[in-house]
mmCIF file of C-alpha atoms in Angstrom:
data_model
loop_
_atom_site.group_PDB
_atom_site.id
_atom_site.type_symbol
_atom_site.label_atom_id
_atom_site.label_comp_id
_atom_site.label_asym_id
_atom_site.label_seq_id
_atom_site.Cartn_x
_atom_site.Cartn_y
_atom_site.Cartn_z
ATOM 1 C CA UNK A 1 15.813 2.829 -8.608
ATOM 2 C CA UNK A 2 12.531 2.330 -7.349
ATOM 3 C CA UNK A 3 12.320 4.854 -4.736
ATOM 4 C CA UNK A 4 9.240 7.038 -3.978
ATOM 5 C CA UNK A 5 9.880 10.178 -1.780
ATOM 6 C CA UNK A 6 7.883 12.090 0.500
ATOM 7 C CA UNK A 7 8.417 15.232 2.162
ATOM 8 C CA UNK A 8 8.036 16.504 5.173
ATOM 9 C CA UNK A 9 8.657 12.873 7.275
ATOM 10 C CA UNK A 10 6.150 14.582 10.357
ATOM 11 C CA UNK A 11 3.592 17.330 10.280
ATOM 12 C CA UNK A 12 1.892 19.009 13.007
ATOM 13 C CA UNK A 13 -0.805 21.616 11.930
ATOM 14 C CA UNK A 14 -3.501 23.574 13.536
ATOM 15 C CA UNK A 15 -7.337 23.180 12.506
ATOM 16 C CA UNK A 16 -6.629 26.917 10.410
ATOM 17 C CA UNK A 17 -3.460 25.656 8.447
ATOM 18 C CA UNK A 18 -2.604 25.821 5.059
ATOM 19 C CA UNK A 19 -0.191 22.851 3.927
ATOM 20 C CA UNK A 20 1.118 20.615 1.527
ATOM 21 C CA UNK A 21 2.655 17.058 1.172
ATOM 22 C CA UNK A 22 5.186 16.051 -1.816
ATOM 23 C CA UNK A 23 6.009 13.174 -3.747
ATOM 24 C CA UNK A 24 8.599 12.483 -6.244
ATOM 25 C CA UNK A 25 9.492 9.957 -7.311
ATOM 26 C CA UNK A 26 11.967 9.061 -11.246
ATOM 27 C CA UNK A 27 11.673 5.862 -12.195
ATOM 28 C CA UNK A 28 9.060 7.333 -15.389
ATOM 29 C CA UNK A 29 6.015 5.707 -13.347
ATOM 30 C CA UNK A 30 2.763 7.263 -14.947
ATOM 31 C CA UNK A 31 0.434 6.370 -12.095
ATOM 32 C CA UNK A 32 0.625 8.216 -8.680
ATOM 33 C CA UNK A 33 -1.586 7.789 -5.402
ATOM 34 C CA UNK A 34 -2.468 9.250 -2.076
ATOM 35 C CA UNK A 35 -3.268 6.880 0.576
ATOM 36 C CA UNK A 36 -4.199 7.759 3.778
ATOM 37 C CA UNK A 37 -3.722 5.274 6.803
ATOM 38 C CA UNK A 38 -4.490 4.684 10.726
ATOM 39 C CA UNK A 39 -3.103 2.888 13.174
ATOM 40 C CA UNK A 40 -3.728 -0.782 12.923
ATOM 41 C CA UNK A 41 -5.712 -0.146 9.678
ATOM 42 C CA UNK A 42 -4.794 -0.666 5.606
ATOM 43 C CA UNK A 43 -3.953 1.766 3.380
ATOM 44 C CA UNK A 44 -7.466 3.972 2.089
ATOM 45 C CA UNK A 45 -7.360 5.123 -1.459
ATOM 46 C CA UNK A 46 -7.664 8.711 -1.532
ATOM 47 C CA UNK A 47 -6.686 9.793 -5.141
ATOM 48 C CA UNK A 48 -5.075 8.368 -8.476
ATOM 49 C CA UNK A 49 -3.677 10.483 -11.076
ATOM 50 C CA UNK A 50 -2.985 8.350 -14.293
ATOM 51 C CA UNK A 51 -0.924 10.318 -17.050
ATOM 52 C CA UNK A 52 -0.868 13.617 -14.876
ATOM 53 C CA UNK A 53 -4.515 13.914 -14.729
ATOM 54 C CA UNK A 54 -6.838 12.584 -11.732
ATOM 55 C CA UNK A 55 -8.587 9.869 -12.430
ATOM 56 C CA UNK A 56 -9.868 8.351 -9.449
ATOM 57 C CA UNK A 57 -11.230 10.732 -6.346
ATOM 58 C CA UNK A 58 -12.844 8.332 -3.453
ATOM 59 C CA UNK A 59 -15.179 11.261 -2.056
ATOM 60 C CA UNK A 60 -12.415 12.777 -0.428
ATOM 61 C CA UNK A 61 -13.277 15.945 1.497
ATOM 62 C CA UNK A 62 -12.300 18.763 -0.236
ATOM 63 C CA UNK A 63 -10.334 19.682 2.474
ATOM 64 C CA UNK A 64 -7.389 17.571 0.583
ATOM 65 C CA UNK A 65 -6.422 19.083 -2.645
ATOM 66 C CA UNK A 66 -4.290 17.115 -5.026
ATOM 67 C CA UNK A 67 -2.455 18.645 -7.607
ATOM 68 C CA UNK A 68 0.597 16.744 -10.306
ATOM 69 C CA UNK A 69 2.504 19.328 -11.534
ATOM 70 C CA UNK A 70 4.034 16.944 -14.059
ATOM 71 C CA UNK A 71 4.911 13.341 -14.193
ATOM 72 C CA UNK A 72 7.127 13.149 -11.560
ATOM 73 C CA UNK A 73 5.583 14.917 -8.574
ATOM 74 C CA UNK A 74 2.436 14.748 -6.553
ATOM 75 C CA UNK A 75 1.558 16.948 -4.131
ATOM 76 C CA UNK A 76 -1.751 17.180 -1.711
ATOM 77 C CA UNK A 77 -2.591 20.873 -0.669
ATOM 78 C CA UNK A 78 -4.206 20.329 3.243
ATOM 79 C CA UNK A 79 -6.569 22.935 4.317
ATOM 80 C CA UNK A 80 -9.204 23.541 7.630
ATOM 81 C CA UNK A 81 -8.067 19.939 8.720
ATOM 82 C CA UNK A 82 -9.615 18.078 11.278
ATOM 83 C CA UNK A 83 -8.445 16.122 13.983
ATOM 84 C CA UNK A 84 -9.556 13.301 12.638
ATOM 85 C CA UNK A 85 -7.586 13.690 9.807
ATOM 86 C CA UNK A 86 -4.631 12.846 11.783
ATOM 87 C CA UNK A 87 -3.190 10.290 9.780
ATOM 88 C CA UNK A 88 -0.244 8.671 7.802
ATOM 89 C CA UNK A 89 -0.349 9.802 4.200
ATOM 90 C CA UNK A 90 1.258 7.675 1.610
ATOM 91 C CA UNK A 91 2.485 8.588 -1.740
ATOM 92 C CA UNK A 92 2.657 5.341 -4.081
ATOM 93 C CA UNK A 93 3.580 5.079 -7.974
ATOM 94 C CA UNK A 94 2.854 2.455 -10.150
ATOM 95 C CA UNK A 95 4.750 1.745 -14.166
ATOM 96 C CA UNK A 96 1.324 1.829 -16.008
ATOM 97 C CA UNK A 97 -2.246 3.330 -15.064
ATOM 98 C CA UNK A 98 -4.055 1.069 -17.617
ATOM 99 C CA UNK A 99 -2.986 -1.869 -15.670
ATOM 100 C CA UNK A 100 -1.186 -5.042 -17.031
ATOM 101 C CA UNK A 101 -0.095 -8.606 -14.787
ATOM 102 C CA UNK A 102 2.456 -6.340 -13.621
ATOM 103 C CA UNK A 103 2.043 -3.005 -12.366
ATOM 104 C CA UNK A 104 3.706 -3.243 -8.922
ATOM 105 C CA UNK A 105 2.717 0.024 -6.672
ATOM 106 C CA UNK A 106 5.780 1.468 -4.641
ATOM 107 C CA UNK A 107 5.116 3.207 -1.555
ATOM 108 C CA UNK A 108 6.707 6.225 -0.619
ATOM 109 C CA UNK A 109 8.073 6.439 3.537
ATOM 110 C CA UNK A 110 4.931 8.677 4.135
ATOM 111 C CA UNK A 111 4.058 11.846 5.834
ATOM 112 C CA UNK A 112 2.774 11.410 9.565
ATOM 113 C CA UNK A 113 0.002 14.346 10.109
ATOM 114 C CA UNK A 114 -1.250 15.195 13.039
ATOM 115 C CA UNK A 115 -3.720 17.587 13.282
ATOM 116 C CA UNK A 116 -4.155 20.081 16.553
ATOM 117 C CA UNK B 1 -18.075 -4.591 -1.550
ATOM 118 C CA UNK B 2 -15.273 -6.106 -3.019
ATOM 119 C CA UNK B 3 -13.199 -7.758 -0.187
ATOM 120 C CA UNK B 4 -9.925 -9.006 0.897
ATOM 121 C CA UNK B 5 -9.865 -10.977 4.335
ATOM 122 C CA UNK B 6 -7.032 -11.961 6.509
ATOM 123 C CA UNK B 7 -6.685 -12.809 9.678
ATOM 124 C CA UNK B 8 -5.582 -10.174 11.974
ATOM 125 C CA UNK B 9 -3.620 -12.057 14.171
ATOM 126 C CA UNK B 10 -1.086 -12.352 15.259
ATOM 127 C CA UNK B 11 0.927 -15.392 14.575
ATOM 128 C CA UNK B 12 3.144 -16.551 16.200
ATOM 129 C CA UNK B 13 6.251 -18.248 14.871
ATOM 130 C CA UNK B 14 9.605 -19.788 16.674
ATOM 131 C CA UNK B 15 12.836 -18.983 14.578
ATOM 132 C CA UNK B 16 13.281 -21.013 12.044
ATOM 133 C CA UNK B 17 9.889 -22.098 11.626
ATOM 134 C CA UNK B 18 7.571 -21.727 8.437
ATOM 135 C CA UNK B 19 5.409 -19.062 8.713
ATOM 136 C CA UNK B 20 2.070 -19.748 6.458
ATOM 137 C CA UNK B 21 0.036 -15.998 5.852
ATOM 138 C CA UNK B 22 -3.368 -16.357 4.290
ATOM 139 C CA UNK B 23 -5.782 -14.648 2.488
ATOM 140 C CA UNK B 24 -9.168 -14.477 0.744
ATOM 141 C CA UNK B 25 -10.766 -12.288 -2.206
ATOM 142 C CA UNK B 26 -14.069 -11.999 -2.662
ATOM 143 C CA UNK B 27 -13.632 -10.506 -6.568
ATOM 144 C CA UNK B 28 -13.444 -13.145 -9.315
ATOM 145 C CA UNK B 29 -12.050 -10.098 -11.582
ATOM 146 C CA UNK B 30 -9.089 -9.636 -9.472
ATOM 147 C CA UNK B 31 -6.175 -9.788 -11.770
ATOM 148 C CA UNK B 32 -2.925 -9.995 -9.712
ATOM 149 C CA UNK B 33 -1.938 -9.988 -5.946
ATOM 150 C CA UNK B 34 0.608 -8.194 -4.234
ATOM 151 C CA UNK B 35 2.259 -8.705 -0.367
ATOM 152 C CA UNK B 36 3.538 -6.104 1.332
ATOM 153 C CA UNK B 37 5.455 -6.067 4.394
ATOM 154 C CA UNK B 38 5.008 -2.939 6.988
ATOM 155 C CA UNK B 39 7.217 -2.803 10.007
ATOM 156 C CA UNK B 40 5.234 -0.370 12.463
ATOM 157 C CA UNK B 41 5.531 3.214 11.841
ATOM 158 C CA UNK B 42 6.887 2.424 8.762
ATOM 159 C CA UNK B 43 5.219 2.491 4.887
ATOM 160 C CA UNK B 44 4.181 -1.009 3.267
ATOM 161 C CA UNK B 45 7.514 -2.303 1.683
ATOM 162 C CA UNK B 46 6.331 -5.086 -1.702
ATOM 163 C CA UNK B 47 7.890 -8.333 -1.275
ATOM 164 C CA UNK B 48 6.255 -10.684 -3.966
ATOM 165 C CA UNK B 49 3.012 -10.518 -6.085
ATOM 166 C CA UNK B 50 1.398 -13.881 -8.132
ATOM 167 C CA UNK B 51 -0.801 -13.853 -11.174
ATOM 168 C CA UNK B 52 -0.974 -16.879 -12.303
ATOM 169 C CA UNK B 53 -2.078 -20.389 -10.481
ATOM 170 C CA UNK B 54 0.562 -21.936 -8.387
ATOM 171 C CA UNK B 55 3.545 -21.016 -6.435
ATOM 172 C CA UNK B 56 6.144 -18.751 -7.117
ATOM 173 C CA UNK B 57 9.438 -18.178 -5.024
ATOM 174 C CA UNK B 58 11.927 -15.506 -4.081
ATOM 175 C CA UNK B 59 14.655 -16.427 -1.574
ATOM 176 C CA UNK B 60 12.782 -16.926 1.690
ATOM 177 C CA UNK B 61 9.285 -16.012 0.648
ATOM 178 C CA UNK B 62 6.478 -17.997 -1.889
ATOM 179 C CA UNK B 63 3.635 -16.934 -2.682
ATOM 180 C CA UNK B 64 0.580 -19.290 -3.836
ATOM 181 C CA UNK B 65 -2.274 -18.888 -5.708
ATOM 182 C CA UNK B 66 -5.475 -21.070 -6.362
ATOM 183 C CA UNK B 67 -8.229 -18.139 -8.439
ATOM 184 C CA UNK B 68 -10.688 -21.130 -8.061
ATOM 185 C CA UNK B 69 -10.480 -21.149 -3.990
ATOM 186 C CA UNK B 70 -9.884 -17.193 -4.188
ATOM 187 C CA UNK B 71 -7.247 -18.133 -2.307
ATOM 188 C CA UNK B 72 -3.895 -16.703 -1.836
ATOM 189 C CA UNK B 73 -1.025 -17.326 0.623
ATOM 190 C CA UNK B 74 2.531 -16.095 1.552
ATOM 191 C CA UNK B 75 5.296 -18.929 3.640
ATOM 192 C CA UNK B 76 8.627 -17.431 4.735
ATOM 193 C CA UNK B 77 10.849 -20.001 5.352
ATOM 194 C CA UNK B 78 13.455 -20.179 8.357
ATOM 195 C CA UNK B 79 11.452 -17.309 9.882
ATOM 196 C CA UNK B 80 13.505 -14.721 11.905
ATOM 197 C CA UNK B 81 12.692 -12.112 14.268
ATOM 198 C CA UNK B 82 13.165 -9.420 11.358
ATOM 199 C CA UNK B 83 10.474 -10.753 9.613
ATOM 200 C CA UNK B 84 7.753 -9.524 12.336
ATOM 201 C CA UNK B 85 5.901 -7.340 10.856
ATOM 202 C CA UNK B 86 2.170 -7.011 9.749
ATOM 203 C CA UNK B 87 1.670 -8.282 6.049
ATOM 204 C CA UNK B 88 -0.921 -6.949 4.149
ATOM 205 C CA UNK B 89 -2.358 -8.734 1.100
ATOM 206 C CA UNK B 90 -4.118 -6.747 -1.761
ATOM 207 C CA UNK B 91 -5.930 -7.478 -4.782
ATOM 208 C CA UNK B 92 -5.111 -5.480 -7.934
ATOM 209 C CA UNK B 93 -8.642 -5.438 -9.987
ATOM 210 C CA UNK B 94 -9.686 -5.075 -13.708
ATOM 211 C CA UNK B 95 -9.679 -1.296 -13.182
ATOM 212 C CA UNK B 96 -5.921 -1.026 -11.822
ATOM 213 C CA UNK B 97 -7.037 -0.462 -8.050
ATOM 214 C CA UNK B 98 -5.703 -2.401 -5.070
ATOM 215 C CA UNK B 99 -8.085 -3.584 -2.739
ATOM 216 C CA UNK B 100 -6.224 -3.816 0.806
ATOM 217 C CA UNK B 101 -6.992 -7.043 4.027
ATOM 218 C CA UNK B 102 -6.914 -6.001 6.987
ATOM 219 C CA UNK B 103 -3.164 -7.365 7.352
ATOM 220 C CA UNK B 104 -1.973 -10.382 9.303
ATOM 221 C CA UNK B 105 0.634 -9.447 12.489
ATOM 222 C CA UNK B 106 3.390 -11.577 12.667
ATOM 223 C CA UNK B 107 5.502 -12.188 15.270
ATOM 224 C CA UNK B 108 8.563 -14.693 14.999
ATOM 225 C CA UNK B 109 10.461 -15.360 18.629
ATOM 226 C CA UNK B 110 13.913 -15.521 19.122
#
């Protein structure tokens, strides 16, 4: 199985919203990510957690909070959003955080925010 | 800046034709290399990734590598109209992160 999930499919929030994002995903991946993408743009690298802890923060806003409750889930805690951030969000696990010639990343369906 | 280039496109193929998606890499370090297919609205689906010199095949798709051109490609044979899409090529580097091109748009007609 190598299915990533993410819930909700679509988002709308106000500016003064408090949300979150999940991701599961079971196929004992110990690498997660949050991308964010626009339209007509690739994927941006927002976070990596490697064996539950975050290793890799690209000066995200702290506006985004990630948390990984355990090894299967991901979530990303949204707060005093912009318009701006209006986005899609992608979820996307990988087999090994250390790397190897392998190492494929599967991406989740994503979360379409949109920010009011 | 560590970069991966590809023209945005789009191509334009007739069913049935070879479509030939290319791409650059500006990091000697880079590892391995991954295509990924993303319909519109949709999330980036992984349809091959390379490693080593030379080609490698699955079904329709190959994917070619030359690390001394920094060079990498992806031909689908007996393109069909399914297969537009935009394909985005990435470069997995030394510390595990992909680095994303722009994505090529590809358009096959009927």
């Amino acid at each position: 199985d190598t299915e990533v999930t993410q819930t909700p499919k679509h988002l709308v929030m106000g500016m003064t919203n408090k949300k979150s994002l999940k991701c599961e995903q079971h196929m004992g991946h110990r690498a997660m990510y949050w991308y964010k993408q626009k339209a007509k743009k690739p994927p941006e690298l927002m976070f990596v957690y490697s064996y539950e802890k975050l290793s890799i923060n690209e000066s995200v806003p702290s506006r985004f909070s990630p948390e990984c409750p355990n090894s299967s889930l991901l979530n990303l805690h949204l707060h005093a959003l912009q318009p701006e951030d209006s986005a899609l969000y992608l979820c996307a696990s990988s087999q090994d955080p250390s790397g190897g010639s392998y190492n494929e990343q599967f991406f989740g369906p994503g979360t379409r925010l949109t920010v009011l | 800046q560590k970069e991966v280039e590809q023209n945005s496109g789009p191509l334009s193929v007739p069913e049935g034709a070879i479509a030939s998606l290319n791409c650059t890499y500006s990091d000697r370090g880079s590892q391995s290399f991954f295509w990924y297919r993303q319909y519109s609205g949709k999330s980036p689906e992984l349809i091959m990734f390379i490693y080593s010199n030379g080609d490698k095949e699955d079904g329709r798709f190959t994917a070619q590598l030359n690390k001394a051109s920094q060079y990498v490609s992806l031909l689908i044979r007996d393109s069909q109209p399914s297969d537009s899409a935009t394909y985005l090529c990435a470069a997995r580097n030394a510390g595990n992160m992909l680095t994303f091109g722009g994505g090529t748009r590809l358009m096959v007609k009927p």
